[in-house]
XYZ file of C-alpha atoms in Angstrom:
722
model
C 2.589 14.877 -0.996
C 6.267 16.245 -1.929
C 6.508 18.675 -4.684
C 9.875 18.822 -6.270
C 11.472 22.131 -7.235
C 14.568 23.559 -8.675
C 14.546 21.355 -11.774
C 15.562 22.418 -15.280
C 13.912 21.129 -18.379
C 15.785 18.752 -20.823
C 14.846 17.396 -23.992
C 15.299 13.632 -23.657
C 16.111 11.193 -26.481
C 15.946 7.222 -26.961
C 15.852 5.312 -23.862
C 13.621 2.992 -21.987
C 11.287 4.990 -19.590
C 11.714 2.376 -16.932
C 15.078 3.388 -16.281
C 14.077 6.681 -14.724
C 12.823 5.756 -11.461
C 13.279 3.699 -8.176
C 11.206 0.547 -8.446
C 8.653 0.613 -5.723
C 7.520 -2.483 -3.948
C 4.745 -4.209 -5.655
C 5.209 -2.450 -9.176
C 6.106 -3.474 -12.491
C 9.212 -5.765 -13.236
C 11.279 -4.773 -15.876
C 10.122 -7.193 -18.645
C 6.430 -6.601 -18.024
C 4.697 -5.260 -21.036
C 3.065 -2.403 -19.096
C 5.939 -0.752 -17.156
C 4.995 2.993 -16.603
C 2.008 5.331 -16.155
C 0.695 8.454 -18.246
C -1.059 10.986 -16.192
C -3.606 13.218 -18.053
C -4.620 16.212 -16.130
C -5.613 20.023 -16.342
C -4.049 22.769 -14.211
C -6.674 25.274 -13.413
C -6.633 28.936 -13.522
C -5.616 29.981 -17.046
C -4.475 26.535 -17.614
C -7.593 24.802 -18.547
C -5.753 22.731 -20.986
C -4.592 19.057 -21.400
C -1.228 18.242 -19.820
C 0.669 14.998 -19.416
C 2.974 13.568 -16.644
C 4.739 10.174 -16.508
C 5.853 7.787 -13.790
C 7.322 4.260 -13.748
C 5.922 3.292 -10.460
C 2.851 5.396 -9.785
C 4.463 7.173 -6.927
C 7.120 9.564 -8.636
C 5.777 11.713 -11.103
C 7.371 14.157 -13.821
C 5.463 16.612 -15.940
C 6.162 16.465 -19.746
C 6.636 19.680 -21.648
C 7.628 21.540 -18.603
C 4.079 21.421 -17.472
C 2.729 23.277 -20.454
C -0.122 22.128 -22.367
C 0.425 19.137 -25.002
C -2.864 20.106 -26.868
C -4.153 23.706 -27.297
C -7.861 24.091 -25.680
C -8.598 26.668 -28.494
C -8.067 24.154 -31.132
C -10.442 21.313 -29.732
C -13.127 23.005 -27.726
C -15.973 25.554 -28.442
C -15.409 27.308 -25.111
C -11.635 27.776 -25.262
C -10.944 25.606 -22.331
C -11.108 21.970 -21.276
C -11.150 20.166 -17.831
C -11.195 16.787 -16.350
C -9.281 14.683 -19.032
C -9.794 10.993 -18.963
C -7.566 8.609 -20.916
C -8.025 4.992 -21.985
C -6.388 2.530 -23.920
C -8.558 0.895 -26.526
C -9.527 -2.906 -26.456
C -7.037 -3.394 -29.478
C -4.178 -2.254 -27.247
C -3.026 0.378 -29.598
C -5.756 2.914 -30.083
C -6.159 5.768 -27.366
C -9.289 7.555 -26.403
C -9.641 10.793 -24.386
C -12.636 12.473 -23.408
C -12.929 15.922 -21.737
C -15.142 18.460 -20.422
C -15.734 21.488 -22.755
C -15.551 24.228 -20.284
C -13.714 27.572 -19.818
C -14.299 29.076 -16.408
C -11.626 31.817 -17.127
C -13.878 33.205 -19.645
C -17.327 32.235 -18.593
C -17.212 31.468 -14.845
C -19.384 28.454 -13.777
C -22.031 29.322 -16.308
C -23.466 25.862 -17.050
C -21.720 24.298 -19.960
C -23.356 21.802 -22.381
C -20.535 20.090 -24.330
C -17.857 17.424 -24.026
C -15.218 16.404 -26.471
C -14.377 13.108 -27.800
C -10.704 12.388 -28.906
C -8.789 9.597 -30.443
C -5.161 8.927 -31.317
C -2.806 6.090 -32.494
C 0.367 7.397 -30.983
C -0.651 9.515 -27.926
C 0.786 12.548 -29.797
C -1.525 13.289 -32.650
C -5.300 13.610 -31.670
C -8.411 13.830 -33.692
C -11.429 15.407 -31.983
C -15.367 15.822 -32.103
C -17.410 18.210 -30.120
C -20.804 16.756 -28.608
C -23.139 19.406 -27.609
C -25.795 17.587 -25.797
C -28.773 19.886 -26.029
C -28.279 20.726 -29.692
C -28.042 17.206 -30.659
C -30.676 15.963 -28.384
C -33.703 17.914 -28.036
C -35.119 15.971 -24.936
C -31.918 17.301 -23.011
C -32.643 20.974 -24.198
C -32.459 22.072 -20.461
C -29.619 20.374 -19.496
C -26.375 21.788 -18.529
C -23.067 21.036 -16.282
C -22.024 18.308 -18.730
C -19.061 17.387 -16.690
C -16.226 14.899 -16.197
C -16.932 12.336 -18.919
C -15.025 9.021 -18.974
C -14.964 6.026 -21.292
C -15.053 2.294 -20.556
C -15.033 -0.594 -22.983
C -18.124 -2.748 -22.830
C -17.266 -6.291 -23.711
C -20.764 -7.463 -24.043
C -21.548 -5.104 -26.693
C -18.055 -4.617 -28.018
C -18.489 -0.834 -27.864
C -17.089 2.038 -25.876
C -19.310 3.664 -23.342
C -19.035 7.299 -22.509
C -20.443 8.391 -19.003
C -20.813 11.708 -17.352
C -22.907 13.868 -15.166
C -25.354 16.604 -15.960
C -28.261 18.528 -14.538
C -31.407 20.524 -15.706
C -30.642 23.206 -13.066
C -33.691 22.106 -10.797
C -32.475 18.861 -9.642
C -29.218 17.250 -8.476
C -26.547 16.183 -11.072
C -26.849 12.357 -12.074
C -25.058 10.273 -14.342
C -25.860 9.516 -17.854
C -24.188 7.048 -20.469
C -24.082 6.690 -24.272
C -22.307 4.257 -26.536
C -19.945 6.115 -29.040
C -20.140 5.251 -32.629
C -17.628 3.015 -34.464
C -15.076 5.984 -35.175
C -15.529 7.601 -31.860
C -16.828 10.786 -33.347
C -20.197 10.971 -31.888
C -23.004 9.041 -30.012
C -25.228 6.058 -31.463
C -28.260 7.550 -29.808
C -29.226 9.750 -27.005
C -27.772 9.473 -23.547
C -29.576 7.241 -21.004
C -29.902 7.505 -17.269
C -27.179 5.339 -15.298
C -27.076 6.417 -11.655
C -28.115 9.073 -9.122
C -27.331 9.392 -5.448
C -30.533 7.858 -3.348
C -30.126 10.822 -0.904
C -30.842 13.303 -3.955
C -27.509 14.938 -3.546
C -25.656 15.803 -6.455
C -23.148 13.079 -8.008
C -20.341 14.126 -10.276
C -16.934 12.882 -11.496
C -17.659 9.246 -11.991
C -14.810 6.698 -12.633
C -15.701 3.008 -13.236
C -13.286 0.145 -12.451
C -13.773 -3.341 -13.279
C -12.353 -5.859 -10.839
C -13.155 -9.530 -10.399
C -16.461 -9.563 -12.567
C -17.799 -6.462 -11.042
C -18.083 -2.792 -11.874
C -17.102 -0.259 -9.251
C -18.459 3.155 -9.834
C -16.448 5.814 -7.728
C -17.877 9.335 -7.682
C -17.971 12.450 -5.730
C -21.256 13.338 -3.878
C -22.535 15.150 -0.684
C -24.051 14.097 2.467
C -25.535 16.107 5.423
C -22.236 16.535 7.111
C -19.583 15.493 4.549
C -18.420 15.642 0.879
C -16.384 12.882 -0.744
C -15.845 9.812 -2.743
C -18.258 7.052 -2.593
C -18.953 4.193 -4.879
C -21.678 1.797 -6.043
C -20.907 -1.673 -7.376
C -22.897 -3.907 -10.037
C -22.456 -6.945 -11.926
C -23.662 -5.054 -15.018
C -22.028 -2.013 -16.543
C -25.389 -0.146 -17.207
C -27.577 -1.129 -14.302
C -28.193 -2.711 -11.060
C -25.562 -0.528 -9.007
C -25.985 -0.677 -5.226
C -24.488 2.082 -3.002
C -21.680 1.244 -0.486
C -22.321 3.223 2.607
C -19.013 4.660 3.146
C -16.771 7.577 2.133
C -13.716 6.191 0.861
C -11.479 9.142 1.084
C -9.625 9.114 4.523
C -9.508 13.050 4.677
C -12.396 15.107 6.065
C -11.616 17.924 3.413
C -13.596 18.547 0.382
C -12.552 16.454 -2.637
C -13.470 15.457 -6.195
C -12.264 14.108 -9.421
C -11.322 10.526 -8.216
C -9.165 8.377 -10.319
C -8.686 4.630 -9.576
C -5.802 2.782 -11.307
C -4.125 -0.561 -10.524
C -0.363 -0.957 -9.792
C 1.443 -3.029 -12.448
C 2.145 -6.451 -11.181
C 0.440 -6.029 -7.914
C -2.867 -6.566 -6.291
C -2.896 -3.171 -5.046
C -4.949 0.003 -6.329
C -4.385 3.579 -6.176
C -7.148 6.101 -5.474
C -6.247 9.712 -6.115
C -8.502 12.832 -5.938
C -8.402 16.551 -6.179
C -8.460 18.304 -2.643
C -9.674 21.290 -4.809
C -9.825 23.999 -2.141
C -6.211 23.439 -1.034
C -5.059 22.863 -4.727
C -3.613 19.599 -3.856
C -3.891 15.979 -4.843
C -4.101 13.116 -2.367
C -2.989 9.716 -3.071
C -4.355 6.540 -1.440
C -3.722 2.948 -1.685
C -6.082 -0.236 -1.219
C -6.085 -3.941 -1.946
C -9.961 -4.156 -1.616
C -11.268 -1.115 -3.342
C -12.908 -0.381 -0.027
C -10.303 0.621 2.632
C -7.830 3.123 1.573
C -4.717 4.302 3.252
C -3.063 7.791 2.531
C 0.312 7.515 0.905
C 1.151 11.317 0.305
C 4.521 10.903 2.162
C 5.430 8.462 -0.689
C 4.511 10.501 -3.526
C 6.706 13.044 -5.501
C 5.403 15.444 -8.116
C 7.112 18.364 -9.970
C 3.884 19.931 -10.836
C 0.270 20.789 -9.162
C -2.428 18.878 -11.115
C -6.246 19.214 -11.049
C -8.719 16.465 -11.967
C -7.205 13.732 -14.140
C -6.737 10.184 -14.681
C -3.903 7.596 -15.098
C -3.363 4.850 -17.678
C -0.792 2.189 -17.785
C 1.851 2.420 -20.724
C 4.589 0.535 -22.171
C 8.229 1.275 -22.428
C 7.898 2.309 -26.051
C 5.063 4.536 -25.522
C 6.748 6.131 -22.583
C 9.966 6.793 -24.710
C 7.599 8.102 -27.384
C 5.986 10.882 -25.423
C 9.101 11.521 -23.601
C 11.029 12.202 -26.671
C 8.092 14.438 -28.129
C 7.754 16.718 -24.973
C 10.700 16.077 -22.789
C 10.612 16.164 -18.905
C 12.626 17.727 -16.091
C 15.625 16.162 -14.807
C 19.122 16.270 -13.348
C 22.068 14.118 -13.388
C 20.829 11.782 -10.457
C 20.568 8.340 -9.580
C 16.943 7.660 -8.436
C 17.470 3.912 -7.405
C 18.490 0.642 -8.755
C 16.807 -1.965 -11.226
C 18.494 -5.067 -9.919
C 16.057 -7.482 -8.463
C 18.620 -7.968 -5.675
C 18.326 -4.539 -4.366
C 16.169 -3.961 -1.350
C 14.888 -0.593 -2.837
C 12.647 0.198 0.048
C 15.862 0.408 2.249
C 18.078 2.416 -0.075
C 20.283 5.389 1.632
C 20.684 7.951 -1.209
C 22.398 11.223 0.029
C 21.857 13.413 -3.238
C 23.820 16.154 -1.533
C 27.015 14.498 -0.621
C 26.966 11.710 -3.505
C 26.874 8.591 -1.224
C 24.504 5.636 -1.576
C 24.339 2.403 0.545
C 22.745 -0.318 -1.095
C 21.176 -3.320 0.998
C 21.033 -6.438 -1.124
C 19.365 -9.726 -0.581
C 20.990 -12.835 0.809
C 22.842 -14.828 -1.957
C 23.875 -11.820 -3.800
C 27.403 -12.244 -5.212
C 28.956 -8.937 -4.363
C 32.358 -9.833 -6.037
C 30.440 -9.339 -9.315
C 27.413 -7.432 -8.860
C 25.694 -5.043 -11.163
C 23.078 -2.992 -9.265
C 21.774 -1.377 -12.580
C 21.506 2.522 -11.528
C 18.342 4.067 -12.464
C 19.163 7.274 -14.584
C 17.323 9.842 -16.705
C 16.856 8.557 -20.353
C 19.626 10.147 -22.638
C 22.149 10.197 -19.719
C 25.021 7.735 -19.514
C 26.576 6.021 -16.579
C 29.993 4.585 -15.825
C 30.796 1.953 -15.074
C 28.056 -0.018 -16.754
C 28.989 -3.643 -15.998
C 29.289 -5.750 -12.867
C 31.741 -4.573 -10.142
C 33.465 -6.058 -7.087
C 31.911 -4.462 -4.101
C 33.788 -6.472 -1.673
C 36.793 -4.200 -2.052
C 34.932 -0.884 -0.761
C 32.959 1.469 -2.476
C 32.322 1.817 -6.169
C 32.386 5.152 -8.025
C 29.516 5.899 -10.590
C 29.484 8.766 -12.730
C 26.263 10.213 -14.504
C 26.807 12.315 -17.536
C 24.031 14.534 -18.993
C 23.944 15.169 -22.941
C 25.073 18.606 -22.067
C 28.293 17.442 -20.731
C 27.737 18.007 -16.893
C 28.576 15.092 -14.502
C 27.901 13.795 -10.905
C 29.930 11.149 -9.261
C 28.571 8.896 -6.359
C 30.229 6.558 -3.855
C 28.223 3.444 -3.840
C 28.562 0.810 -1.320
C 26.698 -2.476 -1.328
C 26.000 -4.915 1.550
C 24.188 -8.162 2.350
C 21.100 -7.077 4.588
C 19.069 -9.956 5.792
C 17.020 -7.562 7.797
C 14.147 -6.799 6.945
C 13.435 -10.539 6.246
C 10.334 -9.984 3.966
C 9.911 -7.034 1.671
C 7.169 -4.428 1.980
C 5.604 -2.903 5.017
C 4.596 -5.539 7.679
C 4.484 -5.458 11.734
C 3.619 -7.449 14.614
C 5.110 -10.525 13.546
C 4.162 -13.931 14.765
C 6.430 -17.007 14.126
C 5.627 -20.757 14.082
C 7.684 -23.896 13.636
C 5.357 -26.611 12.161
C 5.966 -30.187 13.101
C 3.576 -31.143 10.415
C 5.703 -29.564 7.459
C 9.085 -29.081 9.034
C 8.917 -25.274 8.129
C 8.749 -21.935 9.665
C 5.883 -19.481 9.047
C 5.426 -15.937 9.675
C 2.080 -14.256 10.334
C 2.338 -10.395 10.445
C 0.146 -7.510 10.418
C -0.391 -6.023 6.892
C 1.061 -2.581 7.398
C 1.473 0.655 5.328
C -2.272 1.579 5.853
C -3.196 4.843 7.414
C -4.015 4.507 11.051
C -3.557 0.809 10.934
C -6.534 0.061 8.598
C -5.390 -2.817 7.169
C -8.016 -5.802 6.997
C -6.225 -8.883 5.787
C -3.525 -11.281 6.972
C -0.581 -12.981 4.844
C 1.414 -15.846 5.700
C 5.262 -16.456 4.783
C 7.144 -19.717 4.757
C 10.796 -20.505 5.011
C 13.173 -23.554 5.509
C 15.912 -21.530 7.102
C 14.490 -18.121 8.642
C 16.303 -16.081 5.995
C 14.841 -16.776 2.712
C 10.889 -16.266 2.950
C 8.180 -17.341 0.543
C 4.877 -15.296 0.072
C 2.049 -17.976 0.797
C -0.674 -15.348 0.105
C -3.660 -14.066 2.052
C -4.712 -16.706 4.633
C -7.564 -14.489 6.265
C -9.407 -11.581 4.824
C -11.760 -10.043 7.294
C -14.297 -8.492 4.727
C -14.619 -11.903 3.048
C -13.751 -14.547 5.914
C -15.068 -12.963 9.103
C -18.644 -12.124 9.921
C -18.203 -9.860 12.840
C -15.575 -7.673 11.626
C -14.128 -6.205 8.604
C -11.253 -3.676 9.715
C -8.267 -3.148 11.901
C -6.687 -6.650 11.185
C -3.769 -6.527 13.695
C -1.193 -8.572 15.618
C -2.010 -12.231 15.179
C -0.651 -15.285 16.989
C -0.921 -18.944 16.122
C -0.433 -22.461 17.578
C -0.010 -26.029 16.272
C -1.944 -28.650 18.206
C -1.630 -32.207 17.531
C -4.732 -34.280 17.801
C -5.918 -37.866 17.254
C -7.038 -36.870 13.885
C -4.017 -34.941 12.848
C -2.747 -31.341 13.179
C -4.840 -28.338 13.973
C -3.859 -24.538 13.681
C -5.588 -22.006 15.959
C -5.000 -18.584 14.542
C -5.903 -15.748 17.132
C -5.992 -12.113 15.749
C -7.243 -8.643 16.439
C -10.249 -7.098 14.298
C -12.153 -4.062 15.197
C -10.282 -3.908 18.641
C -11.716 -7.531 19.674
C -9.885 -10.908 19.626
C -10.969 -13.597 17.181
C -10.092 -17.058 16.413
C -9.883 -19.025 13.137
C -9.151 -22.776 12.529
C -7.091 -24.545 9.857
C -5.712 -28.106 9.049
C -2.591 -26.539 7.557
C -0.360 -23.546 8.571
C -1.119 -21.587 5.399
C -4.930 -22.342 5.659
C -7.816 -22.041 4.568
C -8.670 -20.681 7.936
C -12.338 -20.689 9.119
C -13.497 -17.955 11.483
C -15.404 -19.114 14.725
C -18.208 -16.670 13.827
C -17.887 -14.492 16.925
C -15.125 -12.750 18.825
C -13.260 -14.911 21.375
C -12.666 -11.673 23.716
C -14.959 -8.781 23.308
C -14.780 -7.185 26.839
C -12.036 -5.799 29.183
C -11.686 -7.931 32.356
C -13.803 -6.287 35.025
C -10.738 -5.984 37.421
C -9.189 -3.432 34.857
C -11.943 -0.922 35.866
C -12.690 0.377 32.275
C -13.083 -0.586 28.844
C -10.091 -0.488 26.805
C -8.932 -2.344 23.601
C -9.034 -6.198 23.269
C -6.036 -6.582 21.100
C -2.719 -8.226 20.608
C -3.408 -11.945 21.586
C -0.503 -14.354 22.330
C -1.238 -18.041 22.546
C 1.223 -20.367 24.614
C 1.304 -24.200 25.357
C 2.591 -24.941 28.776
C 5.077 -27.822 28.383
C 4.581 -28.687 32.034
C 0.938 -29.093 32.300
C 0.073 -29.511 28.621
C -2.565 -26.705 29.129
C -2.926 -23.754 26.658
C -3.113 -20.043 27.654
C -4.123 -16.864 25.893
C -2.672 -13.381 26.703
C -4.161 -10.056 25.451
C -4.549 -6.382 26.052
C -3.634 -2.838 25.483
C -2.641 -0.797 28.350
C -3.546 -3.733 30.560
C -2.434 -7.383 30.334
C -4.750 -10.013 30.781
C -4.232 -13.958 30.744
C -6.623 -17.095 30.883
C -6.597 -20.628 30.267
C -8.167 -21.834 26.974
C -10.775 -24.597 27.003
C -10.088 -27.785 25.195
C -11.984 -26.531 22.003
C -9.273 -23.781 21.656
C -11.915 -21.311 20.789
C -13.173 -20.441 24.242
C -11.763 -19.309 27.468
C -12.281 -20.576 31.239
C -13.715 -17.401 32.535
C -12.765 -18.175 35.987
C -9.130 -18.378 35.192
C -8.989 -14.881 33.811
C -6.173 -12.891 35.511
C -4.955 -9.526 35.078
C -1.007 -9.286 35.180
C -0.336 -5.707 33.921
C 3.356 -4.692 34.529
C 3.956 -1.098 35.111
C 5.390 -0.294 31.767
C 3.166 -2.532 29.586
C 1.724 -0.901 26.612
C 0.872 -4.035 24.322
C 2.322 -7.140 22.578
C 2.737 -9.806 25.150
C 4.607 -12.770 24.581
C 5.488 -15.859 26.578
C 8.081 -18.677 26.464
C 9.426 -21.355 28.619
C 13.058 -22.270 29.097
C 14.862 -24.599 31.784
C 11.895 -24.447 34.281
C 11.266 -20.617 34.029
C 8.368 -18.772 32.121
C 9.254 -15.501 30.497
C 6.665 -12.740 29.935
C 7.840 -10.244 27.439
C 6.001 -7.163 26.169
C 6.380 -3.685 24.423
C 6.367 -0.427 26.141
C 5.711 3.206 24.656
C 3.610 3.880 21.362
C 4.443 1.914 18.265
C 4.702 5.505 16.502
C 7.493 6.420 19.155
C 10.937 5.781 18.186
C 11.400 4.544 21.902
C 9.101 1.721 21.402
C 10.884 -1.286 22.843
C 10.679 -4.673 24.535
C 10.845 -5.497 28.292
C 10.710 -8.837 30.137
C 9.601 -10.460 33.502
C 9.867 -14.120 34.754
C 6.979 -16.085 36.097
C 6.703 -19.304 38.029
C 3.602 -20.371 36.297
C 1.825 -19.345 33.025
C -0.629 -17.139 35.130
C 1.924 -15.241 37.030
C 2.912 -13.512 39.288
C 5.505 -11.408 37.433
C 8.866 -11.161 38.765
C 10.524 -7.951 37.176
C 14.300 -7.912 36.992
C 16.161 -4.637 37.695
C 17.599 -4.583 34.193
C 14.935 -6.156 32.053
C 15.149 -4.043 28.762
C 15.922 -6.452 25.960
C 15.365 -4.643 22.648
C 15.563 -0.953 21.819
C 16.635 1.431 19.200
C 20.241 1.891 17.815
C 20.399 5.608 16.408
C 24.019 4.973 15.087
C 22.564 2.332 12.745
C 19.448 4.179 11.840
C 17.184 1.581 13.749
C 14.201 2.845 15.626
C 10.994 1.538 17.351
C 11.994 -2.017 17.488
C 9.232 -3.990 19.228
C 6.116 -6.091 19.145
C 7.939 -9.234 18.776
C 7.647 -12.978 18.873
C 10.311 -15.641 19.724
C 11.330 -18.841 18.156
C 13.283 -21.875 19.435
C 15.041 -24.174 17.011
C 13.529 -27.606 17.583
C 15.840 -29.621 19.681
C 18.299 -26.855 20.332
C 18.808 -24.100 23.030
C 18.898 -21.666 20.179
C 16.470 -18.806 20.081
C 15.674 -15.983 17.766
C 13.572 -12.682 18.202
C 11.414 -11.678 15.427
C 10.166 -7.966 15.648
C 9.146 -4.963 13.731
C 11.018 -1.717 13.476
C 10.387 1.612 11.596
C 11.104 1.498 7.963
C 14.723 2.398 7.577
C 15.880 4.806 6.494
C 12.719 6.706 5.908
C 10.748 5.901 9.156
C 12.470 8.108 11.697
C 11.632 11.247 9.448
C 8.041 10.458 8.873
C 6.445 11.555 12.143
C 3.247 9.640 13.301
C 3.089 7.527 10.185
C 6.331 5.860 11.045
C 4.053 3.763 13.205
C 2.422 2.117 10.302
C 5.331 1.943 8.064
C 7.009 -0.756 9.749
C 9.087 -3.882 8.662
C 10.006 -7.270 10.153
C 13.540 -8.364 11.435
C 14.957 -11.273 12.962
C 18.013 -11.265 15.327
C 19.404 -13.841 17.741
C 18.202 -13.905 21.253
C 20.557 -15.375 24.023
C 20.490 -16.063 27.760
C 22.960 -15.396 30.588
C 24.384 -17.854 33.140
C 21.489 -17.184 35.643
C 18.739 -17.418 33.057
C 18.431 -13.836 32.175
C 17.509 -12.481 28.791
C 20.725 -10.678 27.386
C 19.976 -7.546 25.560
C 19.495 -7.950 21.776
C 21.314 -5.671 19.434
C 19.069 -5.109 16.391
C 21.241 -5.507 13.273
C 20.988 -4.705 9.487
C 22.621 -7.771 8.474
C 20.269 -10.011 10.204
C 21.055 -13.738 10.758
C 22.550 -16.504 8.824
C 20.543 -19.308 7.458
C 19.293 -21.907 10.134
C 19.819 -25.399 9.316
C 17.067 -27.699 11.016
C 19.038 -30.866 10.845
């Protein structure tokens, strides 16, 4: 996590909050009703009071009121301190509820507290409150203490708000209780009831219930024999029937608590954040399935240090309201651009030198283009209308209400690379005779230590403009023998007497599987068991069975599979395409082979290509050899490097590729991944799972040699099939 410093507090006036920030991939579009986020938290130490922060994308956060309290704990609590604020939008869309722990560790230490506080607001600024002291109100709980971390959820079945929290009698472990609030949210209708406890009898605190696809996911902090962390239980019923998921969800081994889960606007992704309390830090993670979370700390910016809190989506008007009330920290800065034509993930913003390079999508009219600079509310930007970027850089000047200015030199250019937005890697490409379209099948990237567990497919008529066709294979849902590490797929189209079949080979849990479909976008059905689960005996030791490549020999009509990491194996496939002829297994490993084998055939020659070095290494790159048959042997040219980094263009780690020939023409393109540009090369090892897919032309010399490919930012021009 990057903490911002050196800012100054400015009182901000009327503006739309969304214009604050760089729009992050997969977040709110500017016309969405919910377009920003409000973070309610406390700070610890003598700051056991409620604070607010705001974000437009869930990644870059700014404290309101200079990180000072927005509500005085002495005015609302019995102890003089509050912790663990949870904020919720009401079912009516315009009422807000906040519940907090009534506790002051500065004055009382960790003496068991007994109360929580219910709060209500119509505008996020003015709040009413009621103190609920559990033992005083409910004699059956007279011995209870540690009434911690209350939260609220709307129960659609009862039409009531359910408040849930943990407490203990001091003799047993903390468990969760719940109670329904009365109609004016000033108290409970009846005494709390038991909700859930950890079956291993360890304390359970800090519950956070999220509803997704008709199920309730109850996240909580607990302890095991060897680890403390975030786990969850799942139920179809809000108040009962929870079943434990036997997995710690926090990727870190450090002690954590205070989890908060919230969905990203206009996205199928969720953020799980939690308090790494011994380090006085927050960690942010991301998931699509609420089960496998990847650390995204290197994408987070905050100008404050929070403790246990929660996040709620808000509208532009609500963001404007709280900013006008409390103000935020800011500078005369362009943070990004709002235009949908801008590839924000690849922006080059040099704040020190005041230069910006904007990569834009194919088809953007640069003679009349308004990138829509994102600046602080209350500031002004000139020019404000469309400009002609074909004549060179355009000067943009940001002016603050106090009169200070900053000028940027802004350049815009068409960047067809990367070809799909977001983090993807290990691209496989297919031309389908059935549909007359191209299809891309990448690894879903951006997950810590390559922990993605689903595969997407994209379609195109011209190799430049791609349509997201959605998830075509989800390991937890569709594969019985593996649920993680979905990597490096390949696919082939086979014409049969009954029509076309598509055989999709993929890596999962470091084995090779295969799924079958009648269409290139699926649905794909897994073949129940791994196709390759063991390293060939000739290798001499067990390694990873990953990175399959499938090839149809146009000479014999036979099909072959290639795979391996640290070794390269090949074998002929049986007619069923879901099993291999064991007697044909051959080990071909070239000296520099690491992974990512790919085979093509041209003018009587078989070409074997592969990636060398580690995918986290900026020197990840592609070499090739020729073969006289699909099973070798390899003939390695002296100068066989065909794809490598271009530092002067900021291109690093290009590799793990596939190749496509345009039907009926001797025209070839290489499809590969590279580090995210421009951030990747500075991300260390995590660059290896923040990759993006590119396409460039691949050509051959007069003697059939593959000529070195120069990776480009511009990419290729649209390809016409006819």
